[in-house]
Amino acid sequence: MRVLILGGDGYLGWPTAMRFSGQGHEVCVVDNFARRRWVEDAGSNSLTPIASLDERIKAWKEVSGKEISSSVGDIAEGTFLADVVQEFEPEAIIHYGEQPSAPWSMKSVDHAVTTQENNVIGSLKLLWAMREHVPEAHLVKLGTMGEYGTPNIDIEEGFIEIEHNGRKDTLPFPKVPGSLYHLSKVHDSHNIHFACRVWGLRATDLNQGVVYGIETPETKLDDRLLTRFDYDELFGTALNRFAVQAVIGHPLTVYGNGGQTRGFLNIVDTLQCISITAENPPAEGEFRVFNQFTEVFNVAELAEKVRHAAGELGVDVQVDHVSNPRFELEEHYYNPTHTKLLELGLQPTLLSETLIESMLGVIKDHQDRVIQDVIDPVTQWRPSPLNEPAA
Amino acid sequence: MRVLILGGDGYLGWPTAMRFSGQGHEVCVVDNFARRRWVEDAGSNSLTPIASLDERIKAWKEVSGKEISSSVGDIAEGTFLADVVQEFEPEAIIHYGEQPSAPWSMKSVDHAVTTQENNVIGSLKLLWAMREHVPEAHLVKLGTMGEYGTPNIDIEEGFIEIEHNGRKDTLPFPKVPGSLYHLSKVHDSHNIHFACRVWGLRATDLNQGVVYGIETPETKLDDRLLTRFDYDELFGTALNRFAVQAVIGHPLTVYGNGGQTRGFLNIVDTLQCISITAENPPAEGEFRVFNQFTEVFNVAELAEKVRHAAGELGVDVQVDHVSNPRFELEEHYYNPTHTKLLELGLQPTLLSETLIESMLGVIKDHQDRVIQDVIDPVTQWRPSPLNEPAA
């Protein structure tokens, strides 16, 4: 299968590229290195020292004997992406090529505009390129569980049957996303749904939970194959950030009371989910939504798990409840369905103390690279002290 | 009240500017004349000969003694809009400044991208400018009934209470829009909802039906105050287009069987709704949605009404059922709620035979301006013959 991976130089994109290549698929990676630039512009870095894309591809060839091709450019600019799609003729397109940080999107009007322009227009151009050149291809789009927000009812996978005034319909699950980044993903989902309904494209929208983990079987093969690992306030996600904080002796930064509950999954399960999804494409015109996570935790629980695992290694960790920079409920109902990937064969890798200890060990190897002053939350969701969100 | 009108040179924008100015409000019009350019680029024109914005403003001063100020620029570009907002300090912002045509958005990837970029990024910049400079101002945003699509349940005004697995929540009404233009409005609605929830802005999202009519009390005062009137396949809407077709002896172009049912309103009721909305602002942080139309018709009924009215004037009109260029259901349930504007005092101007006859009369005065070859539908929703939409 010819697999095009947009954002294939990123945290998940690069391991995904190696996974498909290792399975014998023909892989082409597209990236414009925006993530590397954004992290550098924020004064931060990847905890893991990462090779350039060219070096990665060369190392992968040495290690596996397999070729990955690449095309460097911006998917939202001109006809770059359409040209790549026309030439490579992918059968599956894995789309990670978006600005992925909620706080980054909330920093300023320019950050907000860049996020929605890059994400929405990039995906819209992809849909149009598929319509013109590969209408049979399968789009595997990375969305986020954050599209749903935290409604007071069970979250279904993309669609919900609504009974109203004696009539019924099955409609898209209503979205109440929590940042301008999350909104960009909601916009994408609506556009992709349209492209399936009207143009007959086929797509799977993966509403992914928060990903944690630093290694996959492929990244362990050679130091040049490491994937990036972010720990700063902008690009670091909850568990990854806590693990780095624990290693360097920084108090764990729990936002508010830490009752915010979210779906989580291990990076190795992301790879599993993407493979399973690509192996089971939807029908022509079908728009599928899978909720992609394996476990639900609240932030305070996660911090406690990290504190405990670090304690087992003899490291004493403090948990700080810092003023919440985001606008979100800290106590809420949360019960999202996530059966579709399990039905297709996903074998969850659950979060264990052993796993956290192993993460802490790898982080320790690189701890001298940590830039301390990008860790504490600075980016505020709101311009000035306003009221707390209503419960 | 200081009222900023984005898109104030357009079909609805210009009459709205005169209405608020006539009521004694301080009005500033923003436009970049994109609509004039898009119509010209399509080889079409306004049926009514329209004066330039400067000429309009001068004529309005002569006729009413009142000043309207203006600022020419693109709301999606740079800091133009933020600068205008900072300087004018509006208390109400009426936002018509969007690409308003569904078929135009479906013509090509460039038209699609321009539509979503202009509409979504323009509105996002507006929200950010409000947050920074006028957080107390009231945003009156023109949305469309087309955001909802044609679900098999009653359409509520923006939000619906959903009972699911024994729990309840009131959530945004799910959207299944029918074009990339309609999608841009759905994206706007989600962004505006967020800005109210998180930044405490106040906004009313007016999901407007199809507007018809050629005159308002203000446009009749002087020929230089006429508003534009489009009749082509891109910018002409159903009743307006049919009325022109009737006058020039062109068969009425009903798409498919004409069972497509929509909400409609007279242009004078648009002005009434906007005024009522502005006079009754929402609370801080409140995001209101009003469904703005007065009557529901299907397209075949509308054509029949025009045919009948023309017949009364001695004109014999033929109705053609042309192959539907759009992707939409031609038979469907449609029962949208529209009580909120009525509760605030809207007095509907219903569609009468007299009104159609009067429209036909005005059109007759300008019929020599009609460009014949922009009338028939050319823009297709789908790239090639695909299946019909499922019922």
Tab-separated table of C-alpha atoms in Angstrom, chain B residues 28-223:
chain	number	residue	atom	x	y	z
B	28	CYS	CA	-19.275	53.250	10.118
B	29	VAL	CA	-19.254	50.986	7.069
B	30	VAL	CA	-16.376	48.590	6.337
B	31	ASP	CA	-16.039	46.908	2.953
B	32	ASN	CA	-13.342	45.846	0.497
B	33	PHE	CA	-15.749	45.641	-2.468
B	34	ALA	CA	-14.998	41.927	-2.866
B	35	ARG	CA	-18.641	41.238	-3.773
B	36	ARG	CA	-18.527	43.760	-6.615
B	37	ARG	CA	-15.311	42.128	-7.912
B	38	TRP	CA	-16.567	38.534	-7.560
B	39	VAL	CA	-19.755	39.313	-9.486
B	40	GLU	CA	-17.801	41.145	-12.186
B	41	ASP	CA	-15.263	38.298	-12.408
B	42	ALA	CA	-18.155	35.901	-12.995
B	43	GLY	CA	-19.231	38.038	-15.975
B	44	SER	CA	-22.368	39.161	-14.171
B	45	ASN	CA	-23.641	42.413	-12.702
B	46	SER	CA	-26.198	43.816	-10.315
B	47	LEU	CA	-29.601	44.165	-11.980
B	48	THR	CA	-29.927	47.517	-10.280
B	49	PRO	CA	-27.336	50.113	-11.291
B	50	ILE	CA	-25.506	50.787	-8.042
B	51	ALA	CA	-23.506	53.831	-7.095
B	52	SER	CA	-20.055	53.631	-5.557
B	53	LEU	CA	-19.887	53.602	-1.764
B	54	ASP	CA	-18.638	57.194	-1.741
B	55	GLU	CA	-21.522	58.287	-3.977
B	56	ARG	CA	-23.987	56.397	-1.799
B	57	ILE	CA	-22.713	58.063	1.346
B	58	LYS	CA	-22.837	61.497	-0.324
B	59	ALA	CA	-26.387	60.909	-1.589
B	60	TRP	CA	-27.484	59.698	1.843
B	61	LYS	CA	-26.089	62.898	3.369
B	62	GLU	CA	-28.048	64.965	0.845
B	63	VAL	CA	-31.259	63.038	1.386
B	64	SER	CA	-31.176	62.500	5.144
B	65	GLY	CA	-28.716	65.080	6.408
B	66	LYS	CA	-26.857	62.260	8.158
B	67	GLU	CA	-23.223	61.210	7.978
B	68	ILE	CA	-22.079	57.627	7.422
B	69	SER	CA	-18.337	57.075	7.708
B	70	SER	CA	-16.476	54.333	5.891
B	71	SER	CA	-13.246	52.394	6.004
B	72	VAL	CA	-12.111	50.388	2.998
B	73	GLY	CA	-10.125	47.220	3.579
B	74	ASP	CA	-10.062	43.450	3.999
B	75	ILE	CA	-11.099	42.259	7.457
B	76	ALA	CA	-8.995	39.102	7.106
B	77	GLU	CA	-5.788	40.993	6.267
B	78	GLY	CA	-3.250	42.180	8.818
B	79	THR	CA	-4.439	44.515	11.567
B	80	PHE	CA	-6.862	46.517	9.415
B	81	LEU	CA	-9.985	45.452	11.283
B	82	ALA	CA	-8.395	45.663	14.732
B	83	ASP	CA	-7.330	49.232	13.920
B	84	VAL	CA	-10.859	50.164	12.819
B	85	VAL	CA	-12.384	48.599	15.935
B	86	GLN	CA	-9.891	50.311	18.215
B	87	GLU	CA	-10.535	53.703	16.639
B	88	PHE	CA	-14.329	53.575	16.158
B	89	GLU	CA	-15.075	51.750	19.423
B	90	PRO	CA	-18.364	50.248	18.216
B	91	GLU	CA	-21.089	49.262	20.658
B	92	ALA	CA	-22.689	46.983	18.055
B	93	ILE	CA	-20.975	45.233	15.156
B	94	ILE	CA	-23.198	43.924	12.351
B	95	HIS	CA	-21.149	41.351	10.469
B	96	TYR	CA	-22.148	40.763	6.833
B	97	GLY	CA	-18.497	40.782	5.675
B	98	GLU	CA	-18.344	37.287	4.210
B	99	GLN	CA	-18.350	35.497	0.888
B	100	PRO	CA	-22.085	34.660	0.740
B	101	SER	CA	-22.527	32.239	-2.142
B	102	ALA	CA	-22.766	28.449	-1.849
B	103	PRO	CA	-22.153	27.752	-5.564
B	104	TRP	CA	-19.228	30.204	-5.669
B	105	SER	CA	-17.576	28.244	-2.827
B	106	MET	CA	-17.951	25.014	-4.825
B	107	LYS	CA	-16.425	26.216	-8.118
B	108	SER	CA	-12.796	25.249	-7.455
B	109	VAL	CA	-10.273	24.665	-4.718
B	110	ASP	CA	-9.306	28.344	-4.915
B	111	HIS	CA	-12.915	29.480	-4.473
B	112	ALA	CA	-13.329	27.067	-1.560
B	113	VAL	CA	-10.146	28.252	0.131
B	114	THR	CA	-10.963	31.930	-0.396
B	115	THR	CA	-14.416	31.376	1.101
B	116	GLN	CA	-13.244	29.622	4.247
B	117	GLU	CA	-10.194	31.835	4.678
B	118	ASN	CA	-12.105	35.080	4.220
B	119	ASN	CA	-15.038	34.044	6.359
B	120	VAL	CA	-13.396	32.072	9.161
B	121	ILE	CA	-10.213	34.097	9.531
B	122	GLY	CA	-12.057	37.410	9.109
B	123	SER	CA	-14.471	36.507	11.889
B	124	LEU	CA	-11.692	35.116	14.088
B	125	LYS	CA	-9.787	38.394	13.761
B	126	LEU	CA	-12.980	40.252	14.611
B	127	LEU	CA	-13.436	38.208	17.786
B	128	TRP	CA	-9.872	38.875	18.825
B	129	ALA	CA	-10.233	42.606	18.084
B	130	MET	CA	-13.389	42.682	20.234
B	131	ARG	CA	-11.587	40.864	23.050
B	132	GLU	CA	-8.785	43.431	22.970
B	133	HIS	CA	-10.624	46.674	22.311
B	134	VAL	CA	-14.410	46.440	22.858
B	135	PRO	CA	-15.184	43.408	25.064
B	136	GLU	CA	-18.583	44.915	25.949
B	137	ALA	CA	-19.726	45.330	22.328
B	138	HIS	CA	-22.507	43.210	20.833
B	139	LEU	CA	-21.612	41.118	17.800
B	140	VAL	CA	-24.585	40.589	15.477
B	141	LYS	CA	-23.335	37.893	13.122
B	142	LEU	CA	-25.129	36.830	9.969
B	143	GLY	CA	-25.236	33.062	9.784
B	144	THR	CA	-27.565	30.960	7.683
B	145	MET	CA	-30.352	28.433	8.143
B	146	GLY	CA	-28.240	26.304	5.761
B	147	GLU	CA	-25.904	25.578	8.672
B	148	TYR	CA	-28.423	23.039	9.962
B	149	GLY	CA	-29.069	21.170	6.731
B	150	THR	CA	-32.290	19.175	6.653
B	151	PRO	CA	-32.329	16.866	9.684
B	152	ASN	CA	-35.237	14.533	10.259
B	153	ILE	CA	-36.081	16.272	13.556
B	154	ASP	CA	-37.364	19.758	14.394
B	155	ILE	CA	-34.615	22.366	14.166
B	156	GLU	CA	-34.228	24.452	17.325
B	157	GLU	CA	-32.667	27.884	17.634
B	158	GLY	CA	-29.006	27.033	18.080
B	159	PHE	CA	-29.225	24.638	21.010
B	160	ILE	CA	-31.075	21.424	21.758
B	161	GLU	CA	-31.672	19.535	24.983
B	162	ILE	CA	-30.494	15.970	24.473
B	163	GLU	CA	-31.469	13.112	26.739
B	164	HIS	CA	-29.098	10.192	26.351
B	165	ASN	CA	-28.618	7.081	28.476
B	166	GLY	CA	-30.551	8.626	31.324
B	167	ARG	CA	-28.658	11.933	31.436
B	168	LYS	CA	-29.406	15.340	29.918
B	169	ASP	CA	-27.487	18.283	28.515
B	170	THR	CA	-28.280	21.280	26.338
B	171	LEU	CA	-25.777	21.342	23.504
B	172	PRO	CA	-25.249	23.115	20.169
B	173	PHE	CA	-27.715	21.835	17.575
B	174	PRO	CA	-25.771	19.380	15.333
B	175	LYS	CA	-24.957	20.779	11.898
B	176	VAL	CA	-24.962	19.030	8.518
B	177	PRO	CA	-24.365	21.921	6.103
B	178	GLY	CA	-24.671	21.564	2.356
B	179	SER	CA	-21.734	23.482	0.867
B	180	LEU	CA	-18.264	24.730	1.723
B	181	TYR	CA	-19.785	28.190	2.128
B	182	HIS	CA	-22.331	26.891	4.621
B	183	LEU	CA	-19.497	25.085	6.392
B	184	SER	CA	-17.613	28.369	6.796
B	185	LYS	CA	-20.621	29.709	8.709
B	186	VAL	CA	-20.709	26.615	10.910
B	187	HIS	CA	-17.025	27.160	11.711
B	188	ASP	CA	-17.797	30.804	12.550
B	189	SER	CA	-20.616	29.773	14.867
B	190	HIS	CA	-18.330	27.440	16.808
B	191	ASN	CA	-15.624	30.117	17.095
B	192	ILE	CA	-18.103	32.768	18.245
B	193	HIS	CA	-19.649	30.408	20.800
B	194	PHE	CA	-16.139	29.859	22.178
B	195	ALA	CA	-15.400	33.604	22.358
B	196	CYS	CA	-18.587	34.114	24.389
B	197	ARG	CA	-17.987	31.152	26.696
B	198	VAL	CA	-14.318	31.821	27.327
B	199	TRP	CA	-13.733	35.525	26.795
B	200	GLY	CA	-17.116	36.720	27.982
B	201	LEU	CA	-18.017	38.390	24.686
B	202	ARG	CA	-21.694	38.787	23.781
B	203	ALA	CA	-23.017	37.726	20.380
B	204	THR	CA	-26.165	36.953	18.463
B	205	ASP	CA	-25.804	34.480	15.612
B	206	LEU	CA	-28.628	35.068	13.139
B	207	ASN	CA	-29.321	31.943	11.135
B	208	GLN	CA	-30.978	33.718	8.282
B	209	GLY	CA	-33.225	32.177	5.660
B	210	VAL	CA	-33.170	33.090	1.979
B	211	VAL	CA	-33.744	36.842	1.568
B	212	TYR	CA	-35.854	38.240	-1.270
B	213	GLY	CA	-36.870	41.730	-2.300
B	214	ILE	CA	-35.378	44.650	-4.138
B	215	GLU	CA	-36.390	47.721	-2.166
B	216	THR	CA	-36.452	49.135	1.325
B	217	PRO	CA	-37.968	52.464	2.388
B	218	GLU	CA	-34.453	53.964	2.306
B	219	THR	CA	-33.434	52.699	-1.150
B	220	LYS	CA	-36.570	54.246	-2.617
B	221	LEU	CA	-35.571	57.754	-1.533
B	222	ASP	CA	-33.070	58.290	-4.332
B	223	ASP	CA	-31.776	56.249	-7.281
